[in-house]
mmCIF file with all atom_site columns, C-alpha atoms in Angstrom:
data_model
loop_
_atom_site.group_PDB
_atom_site.id
_atom_site.type_symbol
_atom_site.label_atom_id
_atom_site.label_alt_id
_atom_site.label_comp_id
_atom_site.label_asym_id
_atom_site.label_entity_id
_atom_site.label_seq_id
_atom_site.pdbx_PDB_ins_code
_atom_site.Cartn_x
_atom_site.Cartn_y
_atom_site.Cartn_z
_atom_site.occupancy
_atom_site.B_iso_or_equiv
_atom_site.pdbx_formal_charge
_atom_site.auth_seq_id
_atom_site.auth_comp_id
_atom_site.auth_asym_id
_atom_site.auth_atom_id
_atom_site.pdbx_PDB_model_num
ATOM 1   C CA . UNK A 1 1   ? 119.893 77.179 106.199 1.00 96.00 ? 1488 UNK A CA 1
ATOM 2   C CA . UNK A 1 2   ? 120.901 75.253 103.089 1.00 97.00 ? 1489 UNK A CA 1
ATOM 3   C CA . UNK A 1 3   ? 124.201 74.836 101.547 1.00 98.00 ? 1490 UNK A CA 1
ATOM 4   C CA . UNK A 1 4   ? 124.464 75.250 97.620  1.00 98.00 ? 1491 UNK A CA 1
ATOM 5   C CA . UNK A 1 5   ? 127.616 73.310 95.989  1.00 98.00 ? 1492 UNK A CA 1
ATOM 6   C CA . UNK A 1 6   ? 127.635 74.299 91.876  1.00 98.00 ? 1493 UNK A CA 1
ATOM 7   C CA . UNK A 1 7   ? 129.985 72.839 89.376  1.00 98.00 ? 1494 UNK A CA 1
ATOM 8   C CA . UNK A 1 8   ? 130.165 75.457 86.747  1.00 98.00 ? 1495 UNK A CA 1
ATOM 9   C CA . UNK A 1 9   ? 132.829 76.159 83.812  1.00 96.00 ? 1496 UNK A CA 1
ATOM 10  C CA . UNK A 1 10  ? 135.912 78.597 84.471  1.00 97.00 ? 1497 UNK A CA 1
ATOM 11  C CA . UNK A 1 11  ? 134.898 81.130 82.233  1.00 97.00 ? 1498 UNK A CA 1
ATOM 12  C CA . UNK A 1 12  ? 131.456 81.749 83.557  1.00 98.00 ? 1499 UNK A CA 1
ATOM 13  C CA . UNK A 1 13  ? 132.947 82.275 86.821  1.00 98.00 ? 1500 UNK A CA 1
ATOM 14  C CA . UNK A 1 14  ? 133.351 86.163 87.070  1.00 98.00 ? 1501 UNK A CA 1
ATOM 15  C CA . UNK A 1 15  ? 129.962 86.391 85.366  1.00 98.00 ? 1502 UNK A CA 1
ATOM 16  C CA . UNK A 1 16  ? 128.092 84.246 88.377  1.00 98.00 ? 1503 UNK A CA 1
ATOM 17  C CA . UNK A 1 17  ? 129.732 85.893 91.142  1.00 98.00 ? 1504 UNK A CA 1
ATOM 18  C CA . UNK A 1 18  ? 128.407 89.680 89.485  1.00 97.00 ? 1505 UNK A CA 1
ATOM 19  C CA . UNK A 1 19  ? 125.028 88.574 89.380  1.00 98.00 ? 1506 UNK A CA 1
ATOM 20  C CA . UNK A 1 20  ? 125.757 86.874 92.903  1.00 98.00 ? 1507 UNK A CA 1
ATOM 21  C CA . UNK A 1 21  ? 126.549 90.030 94.651  1.00 96.00 ? 1508 UNK A CA 1
ATOM 22  C CA . UNK A 1 22  ? 123.198 91.668 93.571  1.00 97.00 ? 1509 UNK A CA 1
ATOM 23  C CA . UNK A 1 23  ? 121.250 89.181 95.552  1.00 97.00 ? 1510 UNK A CA 1
ATOM 24  C CA . UNK A 1 24  ? 120.693 90.747 99.014  1.00 95.00 ? 1511 UNK A CA 1
ATOM 25  C CA . UNK A 1 25  ? 121.591 88.712 102.245 1.00 92.00 ? 1512 UNK A CA 1
ATOM 26  C CA . UNK A 1 26  ? 124.253 86.646 100.437 1.00 95.00 ? 1513 UNK A CA 1
ATOM 27  C CA . UNK A 1 27  ? 126.651 85.640 103.346 1.00 92.00 ? 1514 UNK A CA 1
ATOM 28  C CA . UNK A 1 28  ? 129.835 84.787 101.294 1.00 93.00 ? 1515 UNK A CA 1
ATOM 29  C CA . UNK A 1 29  ? 130.941 82.114 98.762  1.00 97.00 ? 1516 UNK A CA 1
ATOM 30  C CA . UNK A 1 30  ? 134.021 79.801 98.500  1.00 97.00 ? 1517 UNK A CA 1
ATOM 31  C CA . UNK A 1 31  ? 135.666 79.398 95.198  1.00 98.00 ? 1518 UNK A CA 1
ATOM 32  C CA . UNK A 1 32  ? 137.748 76.314 94.760  1.00 98.00 ? 1519 UNK A CA 1
ATOM 33  C CA . UNK A 1 33  ? 139.488 75.507 91.196  1.00 97.00 ? 1520 UNK A CA 1
ATOM 34  C CA . UNK A 1 34  ? 138.497 71.652 90.670  1.00 96.00 ? 1521 UNK A CA 1
ATOM 35  C CA . UNK A 1 35  ? 138.717 68.846 88.046  1.00 92.00 ? 1522 UNK A CA 1
ATOM 36  C CA . UNK A 1 36  ? 137.209 65.953 87.189  1.00 87.00 ? 1523 UNK A CA 1
ATOM 37  C CA . UNK A 1 37  ? 134.587 64.441 85.044  1.00 82.00 ? 1524 UNK A CA 1
ATOM 38  C CA . UNK A 1 38  ? 130.723 63.235 84.159  1.00 80.00 ? 1525 UNK A CA 1
ATOM 39  C CA . UNK A 1 39  ? 129.217 60.873 82.225  1.00 75.00 ? 1526 UNK A CA 1
ATOM 40  C CA . UNK A 1 40  ? 131.391 61.328 79.295  1.00 71.00 ? 1527 UNK A CA 1
ATOM 41  C CA . UNK A 1 41  ? 134.482 60.991 81.600  1.00 66.00 ? 1528 UNK A CA 1
ATOM 42  C CA . UNK A 1 42  ? 135.929 64.055 79.782  1.00 66.00 ? 1529 UNK A CA 1
ATOM 43  C CA . UNK A 1 43  ? 136.475 61.978 76.977  1.00 65.00 ? 1530 UNK A CA 1
ATOM 44  C CA . UNK A 1 44  ? 134.986 63.720 73.921  1.00 67.00 ? 1531 UNK A CA 1
ATOM 45  C CA . UNK A 1 45  ? 135.815 66.918 76.297  1.00 71.00 ? 1532 UNK A CA 1
ATOM 46  C CA . UNK A 1 46  ? 138.014 69.770 73.939  1.00 71.00 ? 1533 UNK A CA 1
ATOM 47  C CA . UNK A 1 47  ? 138.434 71.285 77.102  1.00 75.00 ? 1534 UNK A CA 1
ATOM 48  C CA . UNK A 1 48  ? 140.052 67.950 78.537  1.00 77.00 ? 1535 UNK A CA 1
ATOM 49  C CA . UNK A 1 49  ? 143.036 67.501 80.288  1.00 77.00 ? 1536 UNK A CA 1
ATOM 50  C CA . UNK A 1 50  ? 144.903 64.047 80.824  1.00 79.00 ? 1537 UNK A CA 1
ATOM 51  C CA . UNK A 1 51  ? 146.579 63.129 83.616  1.00 74.00 ? 1538 UNK A CA 1
ATOM 52  C CA . UNK A 1 52  ? 148.105 59.254 83.778  1.00 77.00 ? 1539 UNK A CA 1
ATOM 53  C CA . UNK A 1 53  ? 145.419 57.111 82.373  1.00 77.00 ? 1540 UNK A CA 1
ATOM 54  C CA . UNK A 1 54  ? 142.357 59.538 82.864  1.00 79.00 ? 1541 UNK A CA 1
ATOM 55  C CA . UNK A 1 55  ? 140.966 62.565 81.557  1.00 82.00 ? 1542 UNK A CA 1
ATOM 56  C CA . UNK A 1 56  ? 139.648 65.435 83.371  1.00 88.00 ? 1543 UNK A CA 1
ATOM 57  C CA . UNK A 1 57  ? 137.500 68.533 82.483  1.00 90.00 ? 1544 UNK A CA 1
ATOM 58  C CA . UNK A 1 58  ? 138.717 71.832 84.566  1.00 93.00 ? 1545 UNK A CA 1
ATOM 59  C CA . UNK A 1 59  ? 135.912 73.742 86.368  1.00 96.00 ? 1546 UNK A CA 1
ATOM 60  C CA . UNK A 1 60  ? 135.029 75.902 89.437  1.00 98.00 ? 1547 UNK A CA 1
ATOM 61  C CA . UNK A 1 61  ? 133.271 75.105 92.711  1.00 98.00 ? 1548 UNK A CA 1
ATOM 62  C CA . UNK A 1 62  ? 131.061 77.885 94.598  1.00 98.00 ? 1549 UNK A CA 1
ATOM 63  C CA . UNK A 1 63  ? 129.920 76.865 97.923  1.00 98.00 ? 1550 UNK A CA 1
ATOM 64  C CA . UNK A 1 64  ? 127.544 79.136 99.774  1.00 97.00 ? 1551 UNK A CA 1
ATOM 65  C CA . UNK A 1 65  ? 125.606 78.594 102.866 1.00 97.00 ? 1552 UNK A CA 1
ATOM 66  C CA . UNK A 1 66  ? 122.327 80.632 102.756 1.00 97.00 ? 1553 UNK A CA 1
ATOM 67  C CA . UNK A 1 67  ? 119.016 81.578 104.496 1.00 95.00 ? 1554 UNK A CA 1
ATOM 68  C CA . UNK A 1 68  ? 116.544 79.462 103.288 1.00 96.00 ? 1555 UNK A CA 1
ATOM 69  C CA . UNK A 1 69  ? 114.765 82.621 101.972 1.00 96.00 ? 1556 UNK A CA 1
ATOM 70  C CA . UNK A 1 70  ? 117.180 83.285 99.202  1.00 97.00 ? 1557 UNK A CA 1
ATOM 71  C CA . UNK A 1 71  ? 117.888 79.538 98.066  1.00 98.00 ? 1558 UNK A CA 1
ATOM 72  C CA . UNK A 1 72  ? 115.807 79.730 95.266  1.00 98.00 ? 1559 UNK A CA 1
ATOM 73  C CA . UNK A 1 73  ? 117.247 82.972 94.010  1.00 98.00 ? 1560 UNK A CA 1
ATOM 74  C CA . UNK A 1 74  ? 120.556 82.000 94.677  1.00 98.00 ? 1561 UNK A CA 1
ATOM 75  C CA . UNK A 1 75  ? 120.036 78.647 92.606  1.00 98.00 ? 1562 UNK A CA 1
ATOM 76  C CA . UNK A 1 76  ? 118.248 80.541 89.900  1.00 98.00 ? 1563 UNK A CA 1
ATOM 77  C CA . UNK A 1 77  ? 120.899 82.574 89.418  1.00 98.00 ? 1564 UNK A CA 1
ATOM 78  C CA . UNK A 1 78  ? 123.610 80.584 89.157  1.00 98.00 ? 1565 UNK A CA 1
ATOM 79  C CA . UNK A 1 79  ? 121.551 78.308 86.767  1.00 98.00 ? 1566 UNK A CA 1
ATOM 80  C CA . UNK A 1 80  ? 120.949 81.154 84.475  1.00 98.00 ? 1567 UNK A CA 1
ATOM 81  C CA . UNK A 1 81  ? 124.052 82.924 84.487  1.00 98.00 ? 1568 UNK A CA 1
ATOM 82  C CA . UNK A 1 82  ? 126.311 79.594 84.175  1.00 98.00 ? 1569 UNK A CA 1
ATOM 83  C CA . UNK A 1 83  ? 124.352 78.040 81.540  1.00 98.00 ? 1570 UNK A CA 1
ATOM 84  C CA . UNK A 1 84  ? 125.314 77.835 77.867  1.00 95.00 ? 1571 UNK A CA 1
ATOM 85  C CA . UNK A 1 85  ? 123.314 74.580 76.559  1.00 94.00 ? 1572 UNK A CA 1
ATOM 86  C CA . UNK A 1 86  ? 125.912 72.603 76.074  1.00 89.00 ? 1573 UNK A CA 1
ATOM 87  C CA . UNK A 1 87  ? 127.514 69.316 77.897  1.00 87.00 ? 1574 UNK A CA 1
ATOM 88  C CA . UNK A 1 88  ? 128.943 70.070 80.636  1.00 88.00 ? 1575 UNK A CA 1
ATOM 89  C CA . UNK A 1 89  ? 127.530 73.022 82.023  1.00 93.00 ? 1576 UNK A CA 1
ATOM 90  C CA . UNK A 1 90  ? 127.866 71.609 85.298  1.00 94.00 ? 1577 UNK A CA 1
ATOM 91  C CA . UNK A 1 91  ? 125.449 70.703 88.631  1.00 97.00 ? 1578 UNK A CA 1
ATOM 92  C CA . UNK A 1 92  ? 124.138 72.685 91.429  1.00 98.00 ? 1579 UNK A CA 1
ATOM 93  C CA . UNK A 1 93  ? 123.328 70.741 94.508  1.00 98.00 ? 1580 UNK A CA 1
ATOM 94  C CA . UNK A 1 94  ? 121.412 71.906 97.245  1.00 98.00 ? 1581 UNK A CA 1
ATOM 95  C CA . UNK A 1 95  ? 121.940 70.282 101.218 1.00 98.00 ? 1582 UNK A CA 1
ATOM 96  C CA . UNK A 1 96  ? 120.036 70.890 104.350 1.00 98.00 ? 1583 UNK A CA 1
ATOM 97  C CA . UNK A 1 97  ? 122.714 72.533 107.102 1.00 97.00 ? 1584 UNK A CA 1
ATOM 98  C CA . UNK A 1 98  ? 121.641 71.313 111.002 1.00 96.00 ? 1585 UNK A CA 1
ATOM 99  C CA . UNK A 1 99  ? 124.282 73.849 112.164 1.00 96.00 ? 1586 UNK A CA 1
ATOM 100 C CA . UNK A 1 100 ? 126.711 76.501 111.644 1.00 94.00 ? 1587 UNK A CA 1
ATOM 101 C CA . UNK A 1 101 ? 129.245 77.766 114.166 1.00 96.00 ? 1588 UNK A CA 1
ATOM 102 C CA . UNK A 1 102 ? 131.473 81.229 113.387 1.00 95.00 ? 1589 UNK A CA 1
ATOM 103 C CA . UNK A 1 103 ? 134.656 80.230 114.854 1.00 96.00 ? 1590 UNK A CA 1
ATOM 104 C CA . UNK A 1 104 ? 136.008 83.665 115.665 1.00 96.00 ? 1591 UNK A CA 1
ATOM 105 C CA . UNK A 1 105 ? 132.837 84.546 117.919 1.00 96.00 ? 1592 UNK A CA 1
ATOM 106 C CA . UNK A 1 106 ? 131.260 81.088 118.548 1.00 96.00 ? 1593 UNK A CA 1
ATOM 107 C CA . UNK A 1 107 ? 127.634 82.147 117.166 1.00 95.00 ? 1594 UNK A CA 1
ATOM 108 C CA . UNK A 1 108 ? 125.807 79.331 116.148 1.00 96.00 ? 1595 UNK A CA 1
ATOM 109 C CA . UNK A 1 109 ? 122.930 78.694 113.601 1.00 93.00 ? 1596 UNK A CA 1
ATOM 110 C CA . UNK A 1 110 ? 121.557 81.350 111.770 1.00 91.00 ? 1597 UNK A CA 1
ATOM 111 C CA . UNK A 1 111 ? 123.163 84.215 113.153 1.00 92.00 ? 1598 UNK A CA 1
ATOM 112 C CA . UNK A 1 112 ? 126.454 82.515 112.285 1.00 93.00 ? 1599 UNK A CA 1
ATOM 113 C CA . UNK A 1 113 ? 126.178 83.016 108.487 1.00 91.00 ? 1600 UNK A CA 1
#
């Protein structure tokens, strides 16, 4: 099992979700509205928002835990659909998951996804 975290531009969210819905076996997605900055510290971004002394850019974070056999398809789909070619397109992180527990049923491991 792998956890995929993707930070993307908010206006790309609907397109990415629509494309991900087409992947058979996709268990689900958690979506969070976030803010942050990259290497440029959001200083030159036209989407920057200022809070206190610092500039931030609003983004969306997708979090998915998926079976190993669809990891590449999920990552490739997010990368392809979220891509604009401009700085600030985001990042995708893939992390090994050692266990999953479904709270309602106490299922564990792959069955709990």
